[in-house]
mmCIF file of C-alpha atoms and ligand atoms in Angstrom:
data_model
loop_
_atom_site.group_PDB
_atom_site.id
_atom_site.type_symbol
_atom_site.label_atom_id
_atom_site.label_comp_id
_atom_site.label_asym_id
_atom_site.label_seq_id
_atom_site.Cartn_x
_atom_site.Cartn_y
_atom_site.Cartn_z
ATOM 1 C CA UNK A 1 9.521 -15.619 -21.657
ATOM 2 C CA UNK A 2 8.544 -13.099 -19.329
ATOM 3 C CA UNK A 3 5.184 -12.255 -17.890
ATOM 4 C CA UNK A 4 3.430 -9.072 -17.260
ATOM 5 C CA UNK A 5 2.264 -9.106 -13.699
ATOM 6 C CA UNK A 6 -1.202 -7.471 -14.181
ATOM 7 C CA UNK A 7 -1.932 -5.599 -10.932
ATOM 8 C CA UNK A 8 -4.565 -3.696 -12.476
ATOM 9 C CA UNK A 9 -6.403 -6.750 -13.159
ATOM 10 C CA UNK A 10 -5.693 -8.458 -9.965
ATOM 11 C CA UNK A 11 -6.934 -5.216 -8.036
ATOM 12 C CA UNK A 12 -10.174 -5.364 -10.123
ATOM 13 C CA UNK A 13 -10.850 -8.985 -8.930
ATOM 14 C CA UNK A 14 -10.005 -7.913 -5.410
ATOM 15 C CA UNK A 15 -12.355 -5.136 -5.463
ATOM 16 C CA UNK A 16 -15.043 -7.527 -6.607
ATOM 17 C CA UNK A 17 -14.232 -9.733 -3.814
ATOM 18 C CA UNK A 18 -14.324 -6.771 -1.362
ATOM 19 C CA UNK A 19 -17.877 -5.837 -2.891
ATOM 20 C CA UNK A 20 -19.090 -9.404 -2.157
ATOM 21 C CA UNK A 21 -17.757 -9.196 1.347
ATOM 22 C CA UNK A 22 -19.570 -5.916 1.973
ATOM 23 C CA UNK A 23 -22.656 -7.651 0.628
ATOM 24 C CA UNK A 24 -22.339 -10.595 2.877
ATOM 25 C CA UNK A 25 -21.777 -8.463 6.289
ATOM 26 C CA UNK A 26 -24.786 -6.454 4.935
ATOM 27 C CA UNK A 27 -27.154 -8.926 4.729
ATOM 28 C CA UNK A 28 -25.914 -11.045 7.628
ATOM 29 C CA UNK A 29 -25.242 -8.504 10.184
ATOM 30 C CA UNK A 30 -26.979 -5.412 8.858
ATOM 31 C CA UNK A 31 -23.613 -3.387 9.105
ATOM 32 C CA UNK A 32 -22.223 -1.068 6.165
ATOM 33 C CA UNK A 33 -18.656 -0.409 6.478
ATOM 34 C CA UNK A 34 -17.465 3.420 6.503
ATOM 35 C CA UNK A 35 -14.335 4.739 5.546
ATOM 36 C CA UNK A 36 -13.304 8.310 6.084
ATOM 37 C CA UNK A 37 -10.577 10.087 4.165
ATOM 38 C CA UNK A 38 -8.941 13.341 5.482
ATOM 39 C CA UNK A 39 -7.201 15.617 3.168
ATOM 40 C CA UNK A 40 -5.408 18.779 4.580
ATOM 41 C CA UNK A 41 -4.089 21.183 1.844
ATOM 42 C CA UNK A 42 -4.190 21.113 -1.949
ATOM 43 C CA UNK A 43 -1.468 18.806 -3.010
ATOM 44 C CA UNK A 44 -2.493 17.819 -6.518
ATOM 45 C CA UNK A 45 -1.344 14.067 -6.406
ATOM 46 C CA UNK A 46 -2.986 13.879 -3.133
ATOM 47 C CA UNK A 47 -6.259 15.207 -4.635
ATOM 48 C CA UNK A 48 -6.134 12.612 -7.239
ATOM 49 C CA UNK A 49 -5.801 9.767 -4.697
ATOM 50 C CA UNK A 50 -8.366 11.050 -2.458
ATOM 51 C CA UNK A 51 -10.831 11.254 -5.154
ATOM 52 C CA UNK A 52 -10.080 7.622 -6.537
ATOM 53 C CA UNK A 53 -10.365 6.167 -2.951
ATOM 54 C CA UNK A 54 -13.830 8.025 -2.495
ATOM 55 C CA UNK A 55 -15.024 6.670 -5.804
ATOM 56 C CA UNK A 56 -13.841 2.986 -5.409
ATOM 57 C CA UNK A 57 -15.068 3.084 -1.768
ATOM 58 C CA UNK A 58 -18.634 3.820 -2.818
ATOM 59 C CA UNK A 59 -18.258 1.396 -5.765
ATOM 60 C CA UNK A 60 -17.719 -1.562 -3.555
ATOM 61 C CA UNK A 61 -20.665 -0.565 -1.473
ATOM 62 C CA UNK A 62 -19.164 1.160 1.406
ATOM 63 C CA UNK A 63 -19.865 4.453 3.117
ATOM 64 C CA UNK A 64 -17.301 7.129 1.859
ATOM 65 C CA UNK A 65 -16.759 10.143 4.247
ATOM 66 C CA UNK A 66 -14.460 12.725 2.670
ATOM 67 C CA UNK A 67 -13.147 15.565 4.863
ATOM 68 C CA UNK A 68 -11.206 18.264 2.941
ATOM 69 C CA UNK A 69 -9.427 20.776 5.121
ATOM 70 C CA UNK A 70 -7.522 23.982 4.102
ATOM 71 C CA UNK A 71 -3.687 24.247 4.028
ATOM 72 C CA UNK A 72 -3.751 26.405 7.025
ATOM 73 C CA UNK A 73 -5.686 24.027 9.221
ATOM 74 C CA UNK A 74 -3.833 23.708 12.573
ATOM 75 C CA UNK A 75 -2.700 20.490 14.199
ATOM 76 C CA UNK A 76 -5.077 21.068 16.924
ATOM 77 C CA UNK A 77 -8.041 21.007 14.479
ATOM 78 C CA UNK A 78 -6.725 18.016 12.692
ATOM 79 C CA UNK A 79 -6.473 16.067 15.865
ATOM 80 C CA UNK A 80 -10.061 17.149 16.893
ATOM 81 C CA UNK A 81 -11.426 15.907 13.621
ATOM 82 C CA UNK A 82 -9.545 12.374 14.110
ATOM 83 C CA UNK A 83 -10.861 12.161 17.684
ATOM 84 C CA UNK A 84 -14.432 12.784 16.314
ATOM 85 C CA UNK A 85 -13.880 10.234 13.762
ATOM 86 C CA UNK A 86 -12.515 7.755 16.196
ATOM 87 C CA UNK A 87 -15.831 7.992 18.072
ATOM 88 C CA UNK A 88 -17.993 7.947 15.205
ATOM 89 C CA UNK A 89 -19.449 4.474 14.938
ATOM 90 C CA UNK A 90 -20.408 4.796 11.237
ATOM 91 C CA UNK A 91 -16.745 5.227 10.554
ATOM 92 C CA UNK A 92 -14.580 1.956 10.629
ATOM 93 C CA UNK A 93 -11.569 2.962 8.893
ATOM 94 C CA UNK A 94 -9.751 6.533 9.007
ATOM 95 C CA UNK A 95 -6.972 7.564 6.512
ATOM 96 C CA UNK A 96 -5.279 10.826 6.806
ATOM 97 C CA UNK A 97 -3.536 11.448 3.514
ATOM 98 C CA UNK A 98 -0.002 12.056 3.525
ATOM 99 C CA UNK A 99 1.958 14.199 3.146
ATOM 100 C CA UNK A 100 0.593 16.723 5.474
ATOM 101 C CA UNK A 101 1.337 20.491 5.580
ATOM 102 C CA UNK A 102 4.786 20.824 7.177
ATOM 103 C CA UNK A 103 3.483 22.737 10.280
ATOM 104 C CA UNK A 104 1.604 19.532 11.326
ATOM 105 C CA UNK A 105 3.339 16.663 13.030
ATOM 106 C CA UNK A 106 2.713 13.536 10.880
ATOM 107 C CA UNK A 107 3.405 10.973 13.401
ATOM 108 C CA UNK A 108 1.297 12.707 16.214
ATOM 109 C CA UNK A 109 -1.652 12.750 13.971
ATOM 110 C CA UNK A 110 -0.992 8.861 12.578
ATOM 111 C CA UNK A 111 -0.732 8.001 16.355
ATOM 112 C CA UNK A 112 -4.072 9.740 17.253
ATOM 113 C CA UNK A 113 -6.061 7.202 15.011
ATOM 114 C CA UNK A 114 -7.668 4.535 16.914
ATOM 115 C CA UNK A 115 -5.550 1.439 16.476
ATOM 116 C CA UNK A 116 -8.521 -0.644 14.978
ATOM 117 C CA UNK A 117 -9.542 2.105 12.633
ATOM 118 C CA UNK A 118 -6.000 2.496 11.210
ATOM 119 C CA UNK A 119 -6.535 1.218 7.810
ATOM 120 C CA UNK A 120 -3.013 2.282 6.444
ATOM 121 C CA UNK A 121 -1.514 0.302 9.072
ATOM 122 C CA UNK A 122 0.797 3.373 9.990
ATOM 123 C CA UNK A 123 0.265 3.451 13.764
ATOM 124 C CA UNK A 124 3.099 2.321 15.752
ATOM 125 C CA UNK A 125 1.058 -0.206 17.610
ATOM 126 C CA UNK A 126 0.074 -1.757 14.271
ATOM 127 C CA UNK A 127 3.808 -1.716 13.034
ATOM 128 C CA UNK A 128 4.735 -3.393 16.381
ATOM 129 C CA UNK A 129 2.034 -6.014 15.690
ATOM 130 C CA UNK A 130 3.123 -6.673 12.261
ATOM 131 C CA UNK A 131 6.649 -6.940 13.322
ATOM 132 C CA UNK A 132 5.944 -9.631 16.044
ATOM 133 C CA UNK A 133 3.331 -11.535 13.898
ATOM 134 C CA UNK A 134 0.003 -10.470 15.637
ATOM 135 C CA UNK A 135 -3.214 -9.683 14.014
ATOM 136 C CA UNK A 136 -2.878 -6.226 12.755
ATOM 137 C CA UNK A 137 -3.807 -3.724 10.025
ATOM 138 C CA UNK A 138 -1.195 -4.226 7.297
ATOM 139 C CA UNK A 139 0.028 -1.329 5.370
ATOM 140 C CA UNK A 140 -1.707 -1.325 1.741
ATOM 141 C CA UNK A 141 1.066 -1.032 -0.805
ATOM 142 C CA UNK A 142 3.246 -3.903 1.086
ATOM 143 C CA UNK A 143 0.196 -6.117 1.269
ATOM 144 C CA UNK A 144 -0.537 -5.647 -2.461
ATOM 145 C CA UNK A 145 3.172 -6.513 -3.417
ATOM 146 C CA UNK A 146 2.862 -9.757 -1.539
ATOM 147 C CA UNK A 147 -0.491 -10.675 -3.026
ATOM 148 C CA UNK A 148 0.927 -10.240 -6.483
ATOM 149 C CA UNK A 149 4.123 -12.289 -5.414
ATOM 150 C CA UNK A 150 2.018 -15.060 -4.032
ATOM 151 C CA UNK A 151 -0.189 -15.107 -7.066
ATOM 152 C CA UNK A 152 2.547 -15.385 -9.426
ATOM 153 C CA UNK A 153 5.087 -17.496 -7.421
ATOM 154 C CA UNK A 154 2.792 -19.708 -5.307
ATOM 155 C CA UNK A 155 5.027 -20.745 -1.977
ATOM 156 C CA UNK A 156 7.565 -18.164 -1.425
ATOM 157 C CA UNK A 157 9.592 -20.269 1.075
ATOM 158 C CA UNK A 158 13.333 -20.189 0.901
ATOM 159 C CA UNK A 159 13.417 -17.522 -1.743
ATOM 160 C CA UNK A 160 15.912 -14.796 -1.799
ATOM 161 C CA UNK A 161 14.252 -11.477 -1.595
ATOM 162 C CA UNK A 162 16.019 -8.182 -2.056
ATOM 163 C CA UNK A 163 14.035 -5.183 -1.230
ATOM 164 C CA UNK A 164 15.675 -1.736 -2.563
ATOM 165 C CA UNK A 165 14.576 1.129 -0.270
ATOM 166 C CA UNK A 166 13.889 1.153 3.397
ATOM 167 C CA UNK A 167 10.893 3.573 3.955
ATOM 168 C CA UNK A 168 8.464 3.008 6.671
ATOM 169 C CA UNK A 169 5.649 2.859 4.200
ATOM 170 C CA UNK A 170 6.896 0.393 1.888
ATOM 171 C CA UNK A 171 10.663 -1.428 2.386
ATOM 172 C CA UNK A 172 10.551 -2.003 6.043
ATOM 173 C CA UNK A 173 6.895 -3.595 6.045
ATOM 174 C CA UNK A 174 7.501 -5.540 2.822
ATOM 175 C CA UNK A 175 10.479 -6.920 4.290
ATOM 176 C CA UNK A 176 8.435 -8.219 7.473
ATOM 177 C CA UNK A 177 5.849 -9.748 5.181
ATOM 178 C CA UNK A 178 8.314 -11.584 3.087
ATOM 179 C CA UNK A 179 10.133 -12.677 6.213
ATOM 180 C CA UNK A 180 6.621 -14.174 7.499
ATOM 181 C CA UNK A 181 6.592 -16.102 4.095
ATOM 182 C CA UNK A 182 9.990 -17.638 4.931
ATOM 183 C CA UNK A 183 12.150 -15.651 2.459
ATOM 184 C CA UNK A 184 15.502 -14.904 3.020
ATOM 185 C CA UNK A 185 15.347 -10.805 3.101
ATOM 186 C CA UNK A 186 17.861 -8.329 2.064
ATOM 187 C CA UNK A 187 16.979 -4.504 2.530
ATOM 188 C CA UNK A 188 19.131 -2.694 0.357
ATOM 189 C CA UNK A 189 19.316 1.171 0.109
ATOM 190 C CA UNK A 190 21.319 4.245 -0.951
ATOM 191 C CA UNK A 191 24.440 3.211 0.989
ATOM 192 C CA UNK A 192 24.299 -0.545 0.006
ATOM 193 C CA UNK A 193 27.915 -1.451 -1.491
ATOM 194 C CA UNK A 194 27.459 -2.949 -4.952
ATOM 195 C CA UNK A 195 23.735 -2.793 -5.261
ATOM 196 C CA UNK A 196 23.790 -4.439 -8.738
ATOM 197 C CA UNK A 197 25.628 -7.598 -7.390
ATOM 198 C CA UNK A 198 23.121 -7.684 -4.394
ATOM 199 C CA UNK A 199 20.214 -7.603 -6.668
ATOM 200 C CA UNK A 200 21.713 -10.209 -8.892
ATOM 201 C CA UNK A 201 21.335 -12.697 -5.881
ATOM 202 C CA UNK A 202 17.435 -12.142 -5.828
ATOM 203 C CA UNK A 203 14.981 -14.523 -6.899
ATOM 204 C CA UNK A 204 12.483 -11.723 -5.878
ATOM 205 C CA UNK A 205 13.494 -7.946 -6.311
ATOM 206 C CA UNK A 206 11.088 -5.327 -4.931
ATOM 207 C CA UNK A 207 12.061 -1.917 -6.109
ATOM 208 C CA UNK A 208 10.803 1.117 -3.751
ATOM 209 C CA UNK A 209 13.274 3.760 -3.740
ATOM 210 C CA UNK A 210 11.599 6.275 -5.983
ATOM 211 C CA UNK A 211 14.571 6.616 -8.479
ATOM 212 C CA UNK A 212 13.496 6.347 -12.051
ATOM 213 C CA UNK A 213 14.695 3.069 -13.674
ATOM 214 C CA UNK A 214 17.542 2.913 -11.104
ATOM 215 C CA UNK A 215 17.213 -1.143 -11.579
ATOM 216 C CA UNK A 216 18.924 -2.121 -14.763
ATOM 217 C CA UNK A 217 18.233 -5.326 -16.701
ATOM 218 C CA UNK A 218 21.495 -6.680 -15.934
ATOM 219 C CA UNK A 219 20.935 -6.430 -12.185
ATOM 220 C CA UNK A 220 18.037 -9.030 -12.544
ATOM 221 C CA UNK A 221 18.960 -12.786 -12.396
ATOM 222 C CA UNK A 222 17.275 -14.712 -14.987
ATOM 223 C CA UNK A 223 14.013 -16.136 -13.846
ATOM 224 C CA UNK A 224 13.664 -13.477 -11.032
ATOM 225 C CA UNK A 225 10.387 -11.928 -10.318
ATOM 226 C CA UNK A 226 10.496 -8.091 -10.285
ATOM 227 C CA UNK A 227 7.871 -6.082 -8.299
ATOM 228 C CA UNK A 228 8.200 -2.174 -9.113
ATOM 229 C CA UNK A 229 6.739 0.112 -6.500
ATOM 230 C CA UNK A 230 8.358 3.252 -7.930
ATOM 231 C CA UNK A 231 6.125 5.783 -10.116
ATOM 232 C CA UNK A 232 7.761 8.891 -11.255
ATOM 233 C CA UNK A 233 7.016 11.462 -13.872
ATOM 234 C CA UNK A 234 10.013 11.837 -16.364
ATOM 235 C CA UNK A 235 10.451 13.275 -19.953
ATOM 236 C CA UNK A 236 10.602 10.489 -22.725
ATOM 237 C CA UNK A 237 13.051 10.531 -25.608
ATOM 238 C CA UNK A 238 10.213 12.092 -27.627
ATOM 239 C CA UNK A 239 10.058 15.055 -25.176
ATOM 240 C CA UNK A 240 6.763 13.927 -23.865
ATOM 241 C CA UNK A 241 6.150 13.227 -20.174
ATOM 242 C CA UNK A 242 5.559 9.648 -19.110
ATOM 243 C CA UNK A 243 5.248 7.523 -15.937
ATOM 244 C CA UNK A 244 8.259 5.275 -15.248
ATOM 245 C CA UNK A 245 8.994 2.952 -12.097
ATOM 246 C CA UNK A 246 12.188 2.120 -10.440
ATOM 247 C CA UNK A 247 13.030 -0.471 -12.765
ATOM 248 C CA UNK A 248 14.067 -0.159 -16.354
ATOM 249 C CA UNK A 249 10.981 -2.222 -17.447
ATOM 250 C CA UNK A 250 12.021 -3.159 -21.124
ATOM 251 C CA UNK A 251 15.072 -4.493 -19.948
ATOM 252 C CA UNK A 252 13.878 -6.226 -16.973
ATOM 253 C CA UNK A 253 11.212 -8.069 -19.231
ATOM 254 C CA UNK A 254 14.266 -9.506 -21.166
ATOM 255 C CA UNK A 255 15.404 -11.455 -18.359
ATOM 256 C CA UNK A 256 12.986 -11.827 -15.722
ATOM 257 C CA UNK A 257 10.319 -14.375 -15.144
ATOM 258 C CA UNK A 258 7.719 -11.637 -14.374
ATOM 259 C CA UNK A 259 7.705 -8.019 -13.872
ATOM 260 C CA UNK A 260 4.890 -5.368 -12.715
ATOM 261 C CA UNK A 261 4.301 -2.554 -15.016
ATOM 262 C CA UNK A 262 4.298 1.027 -14.241
ATOM 263 C CA UNK A 263 1.400 2.012 -14.554
ATOM 264 C CA UNK A 264 -0.836 -0.794 -13.867
ATOM 265 C CA UNK A 265 1.323 -2.965 -11.583
ATOM 266 C CA UNK A 266 1.605 -2.352 -7.976
ATOM 267 C CA UNK A 267 -0.348 1.109 -8.112
ATOM 268 C CA UNK A 268 -4.046 -0.044 -8.336
ATOM 269 C CA UNK A 269 -3.337 -2.835 -5.597
ATOM 270 C CA UNK A 270 -2.919 -0.074 -3.050
ATOM 271 C CA UNK A 271 -6.668 1.104 -2.959
ATOM 272 C CA UNK A 272 -7.994 -2.386 -3.309
ATOM 273 C CA UNK A 273 -6.080 -3.419 -0.186
ATOM 274 C CA UNK A 274 -7.154 -0.233 1.617
ATOM 275 C CA UNK A 275 -10.899 -1.417 0.992
ATOM 276 C CA UNK A 276 -9.993 -4.875 2.191
ATOM 277 C CA UNK A 277 -8.479 -3.206 5.324
ATOM 278 C CA UNK A 278 -11.605 -1.369 5.862
ATOM 279 C CA UNK A 279 -13.693 -4.495 5.739
ATOM 280 C CA UNK A 280 -11.516 -6.404 8.155
ATOM 281 C CA UNK A 281 -11.424 -3.467 10.379
ATOM 282 C CA UNK A 282 -15.292 -3.396 10.422
ATOM 283 C CA UNK A 283 -15.487 -7.032 11.190
ATOM 284 C CA UNK A 284 -13.020 -6.880 13.862
ATOM 285 C CA UNK A 285 -14.967 -3.921 15.630
ATOM 286 C CA UNK A 286 -18.172 -5.706 15.527
ATOM 287 C CA UNK A 287 -16.643 -9.206 16.475
ATOM 288 C CA UNK A 288 -17.835 -10.795 13.392
ATOM 289 C CA UNK A 289 -15.991 -13.284 11.200
ATOM 290 C CA UNK A 290 -14.089 -11.951 8.196
ATOM 291 C CA UNK A 291 -15.866 -13.244 4.818
ATOM 292 C CA UNK A 292 -13.568 -15.899 3.364
ATOM 293 C CA UNK A 293 -13.782 -14.303 -0.050
ATOM 294 C CA UNK A 294 -11.214 -11.659 1.295
ATOM 295 C CA UNK A 295 -8.934 -13.815 3.429
HETATM 296 N N1 GUN B 301 0.249 9.147 0.340
HETATM 297 C C1 GUN B 301 0.792 8.442 -0.616
HETATM 298 N N2 GUN B 301 0.405 7.090 -0.184
HETATM 299 C C2 GUN B 301 -0.443 7.125 0.689
HETATM 300 C C3 GUN B 301 -0.982 5.941 1.591
HETATM 301 O O1 GUN B 301 -0.868 4.815 1.222
HETATM 302 N N3 GUN B 301 -1.628 6.590 2.655
HETATM 303 C C4 GUN B 301 -1.702 7.769 2.953
HETATM 304 N N4 GUN B 301 -2.165 7.988 4.224
HETATM 305 N N5 GUN B 301 -1.179 8.723 2.247
HETATM 306 C C5 GUN B 301 -0.345 8.368 1.272
#
């Protein structure tokens, strides 16, 4: 029997624990964490994400600062805003929503964020720290994938993990996190030879390529655990649009031990982990202990 890995429920529990942590540092240290989100332009998907982030930030008791800039904002103006937020003591975490308008150099902006306020974990210094196993801010979606895996499986030592996709935001950081958990890690991608055969070796499959339903049921080993990071809008057989992941969910559920659904799997974990990162960043900036409810 296959289990639905309920990321929506897990994320709700994590947000509850983040809210407790916020209360603890408020009452013990008189500090209220603040998270700033910057959106440049009018990308509809980004607007939805930013609205949800602001709402959930306030719901866990943190200060939410939203900065909406027009599409034609210059790189210099955006860098100036980040510099201001870097120096603002009320702001403990800064997230610049991606993608940025094409005339702005994304990596220049990301790397201008103060390392200890980089709640996305995208700054090269945080990426490097993650790679060598030093304390860092860990990218949110990969952190969410790992939490779901550990919650479902327990000890991951010795598991064969196949990650499909090599992006900087998901594939690469997930591989490092799983390596830290003593998995044997394979990163597969669009040029991998015989991808189905590679996936069939996996005890854990993490699909993060953005190709709707690429991973078929017969690519999954019996009893494997499948984490689906993809989210694409496609037209269903009835002509209506629907959201699907990178995995053929119904077919995977026939063979796997557990599968994350889309929606309601990894997606809700991303913002919950962002809120957790904002609390961790706040504690480190003030030299106070991270409440154990979120460690
Ligand atoms: N755009 C889509 N996902 C993300 C994310 O996790 N962080 C940022 N900054 N932008 C995004």
